[in-house]
Amino acid sequence: MWAYPALVCLLQVFNPISGVGLDQCHGVACVDLDQDSIYDVIIASDSGVDYYHNDGSGNFTSIRLYSDPANAVLAGELVKDDGYLDLLVVTSEENRILVNTGNDTNFNPILLGETEVSHAAALSDFDLDGDLDIFVAGDTSRLYGNDQDSFAPIQSFPKGFAVSWADYNSDGVPDFALAAEDSVLFYASPNLTLDTAIGALAPRGLCWFDCNADGMLDLAVADSAGPNLLIKRTLFGFSAQEIDTVSAPSVAVAARMYRIRNVILPPVSVWVKVYHTSVDW
């Protein structure tokens, strides 16, 4: 039986790379955009979306792909099934898909949905038709179905600040969790109906992982106004517990396996905290 904390502090110092993300940043994607087998960095910030090409030696060249403020950026093969990664840009006005033409600096923008405030997004083939669909969490959260490279809203959901897909009920079809204003909402396949609501103060980040190696997915929740949560999946539903009571707001969370001195640890989660005198969400 494994025994380990759900929240860890990584005792490692990372050297910042000069010139990457000089503005107030809101989202990041690390993908091999130019298909040279080296990960590049794409950052969404108040200035737009910047593509930082990695030459493999720690040197990054910045290319501006989008010039208006962006709240998030995601990468995926959204259009044309041509093997090239497209970019989804989430904004406070009009969301856009930047279609990759095969040249990593040339993208054709297409609008997605209506003009409204959006905060985050997630990609998943929710209908299992082989195409990535898009969920946008915003003032009105919407699921967009991908029908042969054409996206149309097929279902609306409450206001959301973060969304994360996972097959938490193990039926072979994706489900998702939505960080709403004061709760975390769980929607189950196949009809994506509301399954469970767990109260929270201001959830802003979500990440699925199996925290206790019992074969069931659990959810780590970053809360910007109160304690972070670990919502465990059990045979009888969900059970929530507080992780910490630090007053600084948490805005994101990630979980993965870690290796320390060649020993692989079970999955743990790390919360990202922002220490400010005030935070406006």
mmCIF file with all atom_site columns, N, CA and C in Angstrom, residues 194-231:
data_model
loop_
_atom_site.group_PDB
_atom_site.id
_atom_site.type_symbol
_atom_site.label_atom_id
_atom_site.label_alt_id
_atom_site.label_comp_id
_atom_site.label_asym_id
_atom_site.label_entity_id
_atom_site.label_seq_id
_atom_site.pdbx_PDB_ins_code
_atom_site.Cartn_x
_atom_site.Cartn_y
_atom_site.Cartn_z
_atom_site.occupancy
_atom_site.B_iso_or_equiv
_atom_site.pdbx_formal_charge
_atom_site.auth_seq_id
_atom_site.auth_comp_id
_atom_site.auth_asym_id
_atom_site.auth_atom_id
_atom_site.pdbx_PDB_model_num
ATOM 1   N N  . LEU A 1 194 ? -25.574 16.437 -15.495 1.00 0.00 ? 194 LEU A N  1
ATOM 2   C CA . LEU A 1 194 ? -24.968 16.741 -14.208 1.00 0.00 ? 194 LEU A CA 1
ATOM 3   C C  . LEU A 1 194 ? -25.049 15.529 -13.294 1.00 0.00 ? 194 LEU A C  1
ATOM 4   N N  . ASP A 1 195 ? -23.905 15.103 -12.807 1.00 0.00 ? 195 ASP A N  1
ATOM 5   C CA . ASP A 1 195 ? -23.806 13.916 -11.969 1.00 0.00 ? 195 ASP A CA 1
ATOM 6   C C  . ASP A 1 195 ? -23.692 14.288 -10.499 1.00 0.00 ? 195 ASP A C  1
ATOM 7   N N  . THR A 1 196 ? -22.763 15.200 -10.194 1.00 0.00 ? 196 THR A N  1
ATOM 8   C CA . THR A 1 196 ? -22.478 15.576 -8.812  1.00 0.00 ? 196 THR A CA 1
ATOM 9   C C  . THR A 1 196 ? -21.994 17.016 -8.773  1.00 0.00 ? 196 THR A C  1
ATOM 10  N N  . ALA A 1 197 ? -22.299 17.713 -7.685  1.00 0.00 ? 197 ALA A N  1
ATOM 11  C CA . ALA A 1 197 ? -21.772 19.055 -7.440  1.00 0.00 ? 197 ALA A CA 1
ATOM 12  C C  . ALA A 1 197 ? -21.098 19.061 -6.074  1.00 0.00 ? 197 ALA A C  1
ATOM 13  N N  . ILE A 1 198 ? -19.854 19.532 -6.036  1.00 0.00 ? 198 ILE A N  1
ATOM 14  C CA . ILE A 1 198 ? -19.090 19.623 -4.795  1.00 0.00 ? 198 ILE A CA 1
ATOM 15  C C  . ILE A 1 198 ? -18.813 21.097 -4.513  1.00 0.00 ? 198 ILE A C  1
ATOM 16  N N  . GLY A 1 199 ? -19.180 21.567 -3.350  1.00 0.00 ? 199 GLY A N  1
ATOM 17  C CA . GLY A 1 199 ? -19.003 22.963 -3.009  1.00 0.00 ? 199 GLY A CA 1
ATOM 18  C C  . GLY A 1 199 ? -17.531 23.370 -2.870  1.00 0.00 ? 199 GLY A C  1
ATOM 19  N N  . ALA A 1 200 ? -17.229 24.575 -3.297  1.00 0.00 ? 200 ALA A N  1
ATOM 20  C CA . ALA A 1 200 ? -15.896 25.162 -3.163  1.00 0.00 ? 200 ALA A CA 1
ATOM 21  C C  . ALA A 1 200 ? -16.076 26.675 -3.095  1.00 0.00 ? 200 ALA A C  1
ATOM 22  N N  . LEU A 1 201 ? -15.040 27.396 -2.711  1.00 0.00 ? 201 LEU A N  1
ATOM 23  C CA . LEU A 1 201 ? -15.166 28.844 -2.627  1.00 0.00 ? 201 LEU A CA 1
ATOM 24  C C  . LEU A 1 201 ? -14.989 29.508 -3.988  1.00 0.00 ? 201 LEU A C  1
ATOM 25  N N  . ALA A 1 202 ? -13.899 29.243 -4.670  1.00 0.00 ? 202 ALA A N  1
ATOM 26  C CA . ALA A 1 202 ? -13.644 29.825 -5.992  1.00 0.00 ? 202 ALA A CA 1
ATOM 27  C C  . ALA A 1 202 ? -12.679 28.916 -6.751  1.00 0.00 ? 202 ALA A C  1
ATOM 28  N N  . PRO A 1 203 ? -13.148 27.772 -7.228  1.00 0.00 ? 203 PRO A N  1
ATOM 29  C CA . PRO A 1 203 ? -12.254 26.848 -7.939  1.00 0.00 ? 203 PRO A CA 1
ATOM 30  C C  . PRO A 1 203 ? -11.770 27.441 -9.257  1.00 0.00 ? 203 PRO A C  1
ATOM 31  N N  . ARG A 1 204 ? -10.460 27.303 -9.517  1.00 0.00 ? 204 ARG A N  1
ATOM 32  C CA . ARG A 1 204 ? -9.891  27.903 -10.727 1.00 0.00 ? 204 ARG A CA 1
ATOM 33  C C  . ARG A 1 204 ? -8.967  26.965 -11.493 1.00 0.00 ? 204 ARG A C  1
ATOM 34  N N  . GLY A 1 205 ? -8.636  25.816 -10.931 1.00 0.00 ? 205 GLY A N  1
ATOM 35  C CA . GLY A 1 205 ? -7.778  24.867 -11.631 1.00 0.00 ? 205 GLY A CA 1
ATOM 36  C C  . GLY A 1 205 ? -8.184  23.446 -11.302 1.00 0.00 ? 205 GLY A C  1
ATOM 37  N N  . LEU A 1 206 ? -8.122  22.541 -12.296 1.00 0.00 ? 206 LEU A N  1
ATOM 38  C CA . LEU A 1 206 ? -8.547  21.151 -12.121 1.00 0.00 ? 206 LEU A CA 1
ATOM 39  C C  . LEU A 1 206 ? -7.514  20.219 -12.737 1.00 0.00 ? 206 LEU A C  1
ATOM 40  N N  . CYS A 1 207 ? -7.321  19.074 -12.107 1.00 0.00 ? 207 CYS A N  1
ATOM 41  C CA . CYS A 1 207 ? -6.425  18.067 -12.678 1.00 0.00 ? 207 CYS A CA 1
ATOM 42  C C  . CYS A 1 207 ? -6.811  16.689 -12.158 1.00 0.00 ? 207 CYS A C  1
ATOM 43  N N  . TRP A 1 208 ? -7.066  15.769 -13.085 1.00 0.00 ? 208 TRP A N  1
ATOM 44  C CA . TRP A 1 208 ? -7.390  14.388 -12.731 1.00 0.00 ? 208 TRP A CA 1
ATOM 45  C C  . TRP A 1 208 ? -6.110  13.586 -12.496 1.00 0.00 ? 208 TRP A C  1
ATOM 46  N N  . PHE A 1 209 ? -6.137  12.721 -11.492 1.00 0.00 ? 209 PHE A N  1
ATOM 47  C CA . PHE A 1 209 ? -5.064  11.751 -11.290 1.00 0.00 ? 209 PHE A CA 1
ATOM 48  C C  . PHE A 1 209 ? -5.544  10.725 -10.268 1.00 0.00 ? 209 PHE A C  1
ATOM 49  N N  . ASP A 1 210 ? -4.908  9.576  -10.249 1.00 0.00 ? 210 ASP A N  1
ATOM 50  C CA . ASP A 1 210 ? -5.258  8.520  -9.298  1.00 0.00 ? 210 ASP A CA 1
ATOM 51  C C  . ASP A 1 210 ? -4.365  8.683  -8.073  1.00 0.00 ? 210 ASP A C  1
ATOM 52  N N  . CYS A 1 211 ? -4.862  9.375  -7.058  1.00 0.00 ? 211 CYS A N  1
ATOM 53  C CA . CYS A 1 211 ? -4.012  9.776  -5.936  1.00 0.00 ? 211 CYS A CA 1
ATOM 54  C C  . CYS A 1 211 ? -3.637  8.610  -5.035  1.00 0.00 ? 211 CYS A C  1
ATOM 55  N N  . ASN A 1 212 ? -4.442  7.562  -4.985  1.00 0.00 ? 212 ASN A N  1
ATOM 56  C CA . ASN A 1 212 ? -4.171  6.471  -4.050  1.00 0.00 ? 212 ASN A CA 1
ATOM 57  C C  . ASN A 1 212 ? -4.029  5.117  -4.739  1.00 0.00 ? 212 ASN A C  1
ATOM 58  N N  . ALA A 1 213 ? -3.816  5.154  -6.073  1.00 0.00 ? 213 ALA A N  1
ATOM 59  C CA . ALA A 1 213 ? -3.542  3.930  -6.833  1.00 0.00 ? 213 ALA A CA 1
ATOM 60  C C  . ALA A 1 213 ? -4.607  2.863  -6.636  1.00 0.00 ? 213 ALA A C  1
ATOM 61  N N  . ASP A 1 214 ? -5.891  3.308  -6.577  1.00 0.00 ? 214 ASP A N  1
ATOM 62  C CA . ASP A 1 214 ? -6.971  2.334  -6.440  1.00 0.00 ? 214 ASP A CA 1
ATOM 63  C C  . ASP A 1 214 ? -7.684  2.073  -7.759  1.00 0.00 ? 214 ASP A C  1
ATOM 64  N N  . GLY A 1 215 ? -7.141  2.644  -8.853  1.00 0.00 ? 215 GLY A N  1
ATOM 65  C CA . GLY A 1 215 ? -7.729  2.431  -10.164 1.00 0.00 ? 215 GLY A CA 1
ATOM 66  C C  . GLY A 1 215 ? -8.851  3.378  -10.512 1.00 0.00 ? 215 GLY A C  1
ATOM 67  N N  . MET A 1 216 ? -9.182  4.302  -9.599  1.00 0.00 ? 216 MET A N  1
ATOM 68  C CA . MET A 1 216 ? -10.241 5.286  -9.854  1.00 0.00 ? 216 MET A CA 1
ATOM 69  C C  . MET A 1 216 ? -9.638  6.685  -9.878  1.00 0.00 ? 216 MET A C  1
ATOM 70  N N  . LEU A 1 217 ? -10.088 7.501  -10.837 1.00 0.00 ? 217 LEU A N  1
ATOM 71  C CA . LEU A 1 217 ? -9.548  8.841  -10.991 1.00 0.00 ? 217 LEU A CA 1
ATOM 72  C C  . LEU A 1 217 ? -10.094 9.785  -9.924  1.00 0.00 ? 217 LEU A C  1
ATOM 73  N N  . ASP A 1 218 ? -9.188  10.577 -9.348  1.00 0.00 ? 218 ASP A N  1
ATOM 74  C CA . ASP A 1 218 ? -9.535  11.598 -8.373  1.00 0.00 ? 218 ASP A CA 1
ATOM 75  C C  . ASP A 1 218 ? -9.237  12.966 -8.979  1.00 0.00 ? 218 ASP A C  1
ATOM 76  N N  . LEU A 1 219 ? -9.747  14.021 -8.360  1.00 0.00 ? 219 LEU A N  1
ATOM 77  C CA . LEU A 1 219 ? -9.614  15.361 -8.929  1.00 0.00 ? 219 LEU A CA 1
ATOM 78  C C  . LEU A 1 219 ? -8.964  16.301 -7.929  1.00 0.00 ? 219 LEU A C  1
ATOM 79  N N  . ALA A 1 220 ? -7.849  16.920 -8.333  1.00 0.00 ? 220 ALA A N  1
ATOM 80  C CA . ALA A 1 220 ? -7.225  17.978 -7.547  1.00 0.00 ? 220 ALA A CA 1
ATOM 81  C C  . ALA A 1 220 ? -7.817  19.313 -7.989  1.00 0.00 ? 220 ALA A C  1
ATOM 82  N N  . VAL A 1 221 ? -8.157  20.156 -7.026  1.00 0.00 ? 221 VAL A N  1
ATOM 83  C CA . VAL A 1 221 ? -8.821  21.436 -7.300  1.00 0.00 ? 221 VAL A CA 1
ATOM 84  C C  . VAL A 1 221 ? -8.016  22.566 -6.682  1.00 0.00 ? 221 VAL A C  1
ATOM 85  N N  . ALA A 1 222 ? -7.608  23.526 -7.513  1.00 0.00 ? 222 ALA A N  1
ATOM 86  C CA . ALA A 1 222 ? -6.948  24.742 -7.030  1.00 0.00 ? 222 ALA A CA 1
ATOM 87  C C  . ALA A 1 222 ? -8.020  25.797 -6.779  1.00 0.00 ? 222 ALA A C  1
ATOM 88  N N  . ASP A 1 223 ? -8.050  26.331 -5.576  1.00 0.00 ? 223 ASP A N  1
ATOM 89  C CA . ASP A 1 223 ? -9.066  27.311 -5.186  1.00 0.00 ? 223 ASP A CA 1
ATOM 90  C C  . ASP A 1 223 ? -8.405  28.656 -4.924  1.00 0.00 ? 223 ASP A C  1
ATOM 91  N N  . SER A 1 224 ? -8.926  29.707 -5.532  1.00 0.00 ? 224 SER A N  1
ATOM 92  C CA . SER A 1 224 ? -8.307  31.028 -5.405  1.00 0.00 ? 224 SER A CA 1
ATOM 93  C C  . SER A 1 224 ? -8.814  31.815 -4.212  1.00 0.00 ? 224 SER A C  1
ATOM 94  N N  . ALA A 1 225 ? -9.752  31.244 -3.439  1.00 0.00 ? 225 ALA A N  1
ATOM 95  C CA . ALA A 1 225 ? -10.291 31.977 -2.296  1.00 0.00 ? 225 ALA A CA 1
ATOM 96  C C  . ALA A 1 225 ? -10.322 31.152 -1.022  1.00 0.00 ? 225 ALA A C  1
ATOM 97  N N  . GLY A 1 226 ? -9.853  29.926 -1.065  1.00 0.00 ? 226 GLY A N  1
ATOM 98  C CA . GLY A 1 226 ? -9.904  29.080 0.115   1.00 0.00 ? 226 GLY A CA 1
ATOM 99  C C  . GLY A 1 226 ? -8.998  27.882 -0.033  1.00 0.00 ? 226 GLY A C  1
ATOM 100 N N  . PRO A 1 227 ? -9.193  26.878 0.807   1.00 0.00 ? 227 PRO A N  1
ATOM 101 C CA . PRO A 1 227 ? -8.337  25.693 0.758   1.00 0.00 ? 227 PRO A CA 1
ATOM 102 C C  . PRO A 1 227 ? -8.471  24.948 -0.568  1.00 0.00 ? 227 PRO A C  1
ATOM 103 N N  . ASN A 1 228 ? -7.368  24.406 -1.020  1.00 0.00 ? 228 ASN A N  1
ATOM 104 C CA . ASN A 1 228 ? -7.428  23.517 -2.170  1.00 0.00 ? 228 ASN A CA 1
ATOM 105 C C  . ASN A 1 228 ? -8.121  22.220 -1.767  1.00 0.00 ? 228 ASN A C  1
ATOM 106 N N  . LEU A 1 229 ? -8.663  21.541 -2.757  1.00 0.00 ? 229 LEU A N  1
ATOM 107 C CA . LEU A 1 229 ? -9.439  20.332 -2.487  1.00 0.00 ? 229 LEU A CA 1
ATOM 108 C C  . LEU A 1 229 ? -8.856  19.131 -3.206  1.00 0.00 ? 229 LEU A C  1
ATOM 109 N N  . LEU A 1 230 ? -9.009  17.985 -2.602  1.00 0.00 ? 230 LEU A N  1
ATOM 110 C CA . LEU A 1 230 ? -8.805  16.712 -3.268  1.00 0.00 ? 230 LEU A CA 1
ATOM 111 C C  . LEU A 1 230 ? -10.135 15.987 -3.234  1.00 0.00 ? 230 LEU A C  1
ATOM 112 N N  . ILE A 1 231 ? -10.722 15.787 -4.411  1.00 0.00 ? 231 ILE A N  1
ATOM 113 C CA . ILE A 1 231 ? -12.011 15.113 -4.513  1.00 0.00 ? 231 ILE A CA 1
ATOM 114 C C  . ILE A 1 231 ? -11.755 13.690 -4.976  1.00 0.00 ? 231 ILE A C  1
#
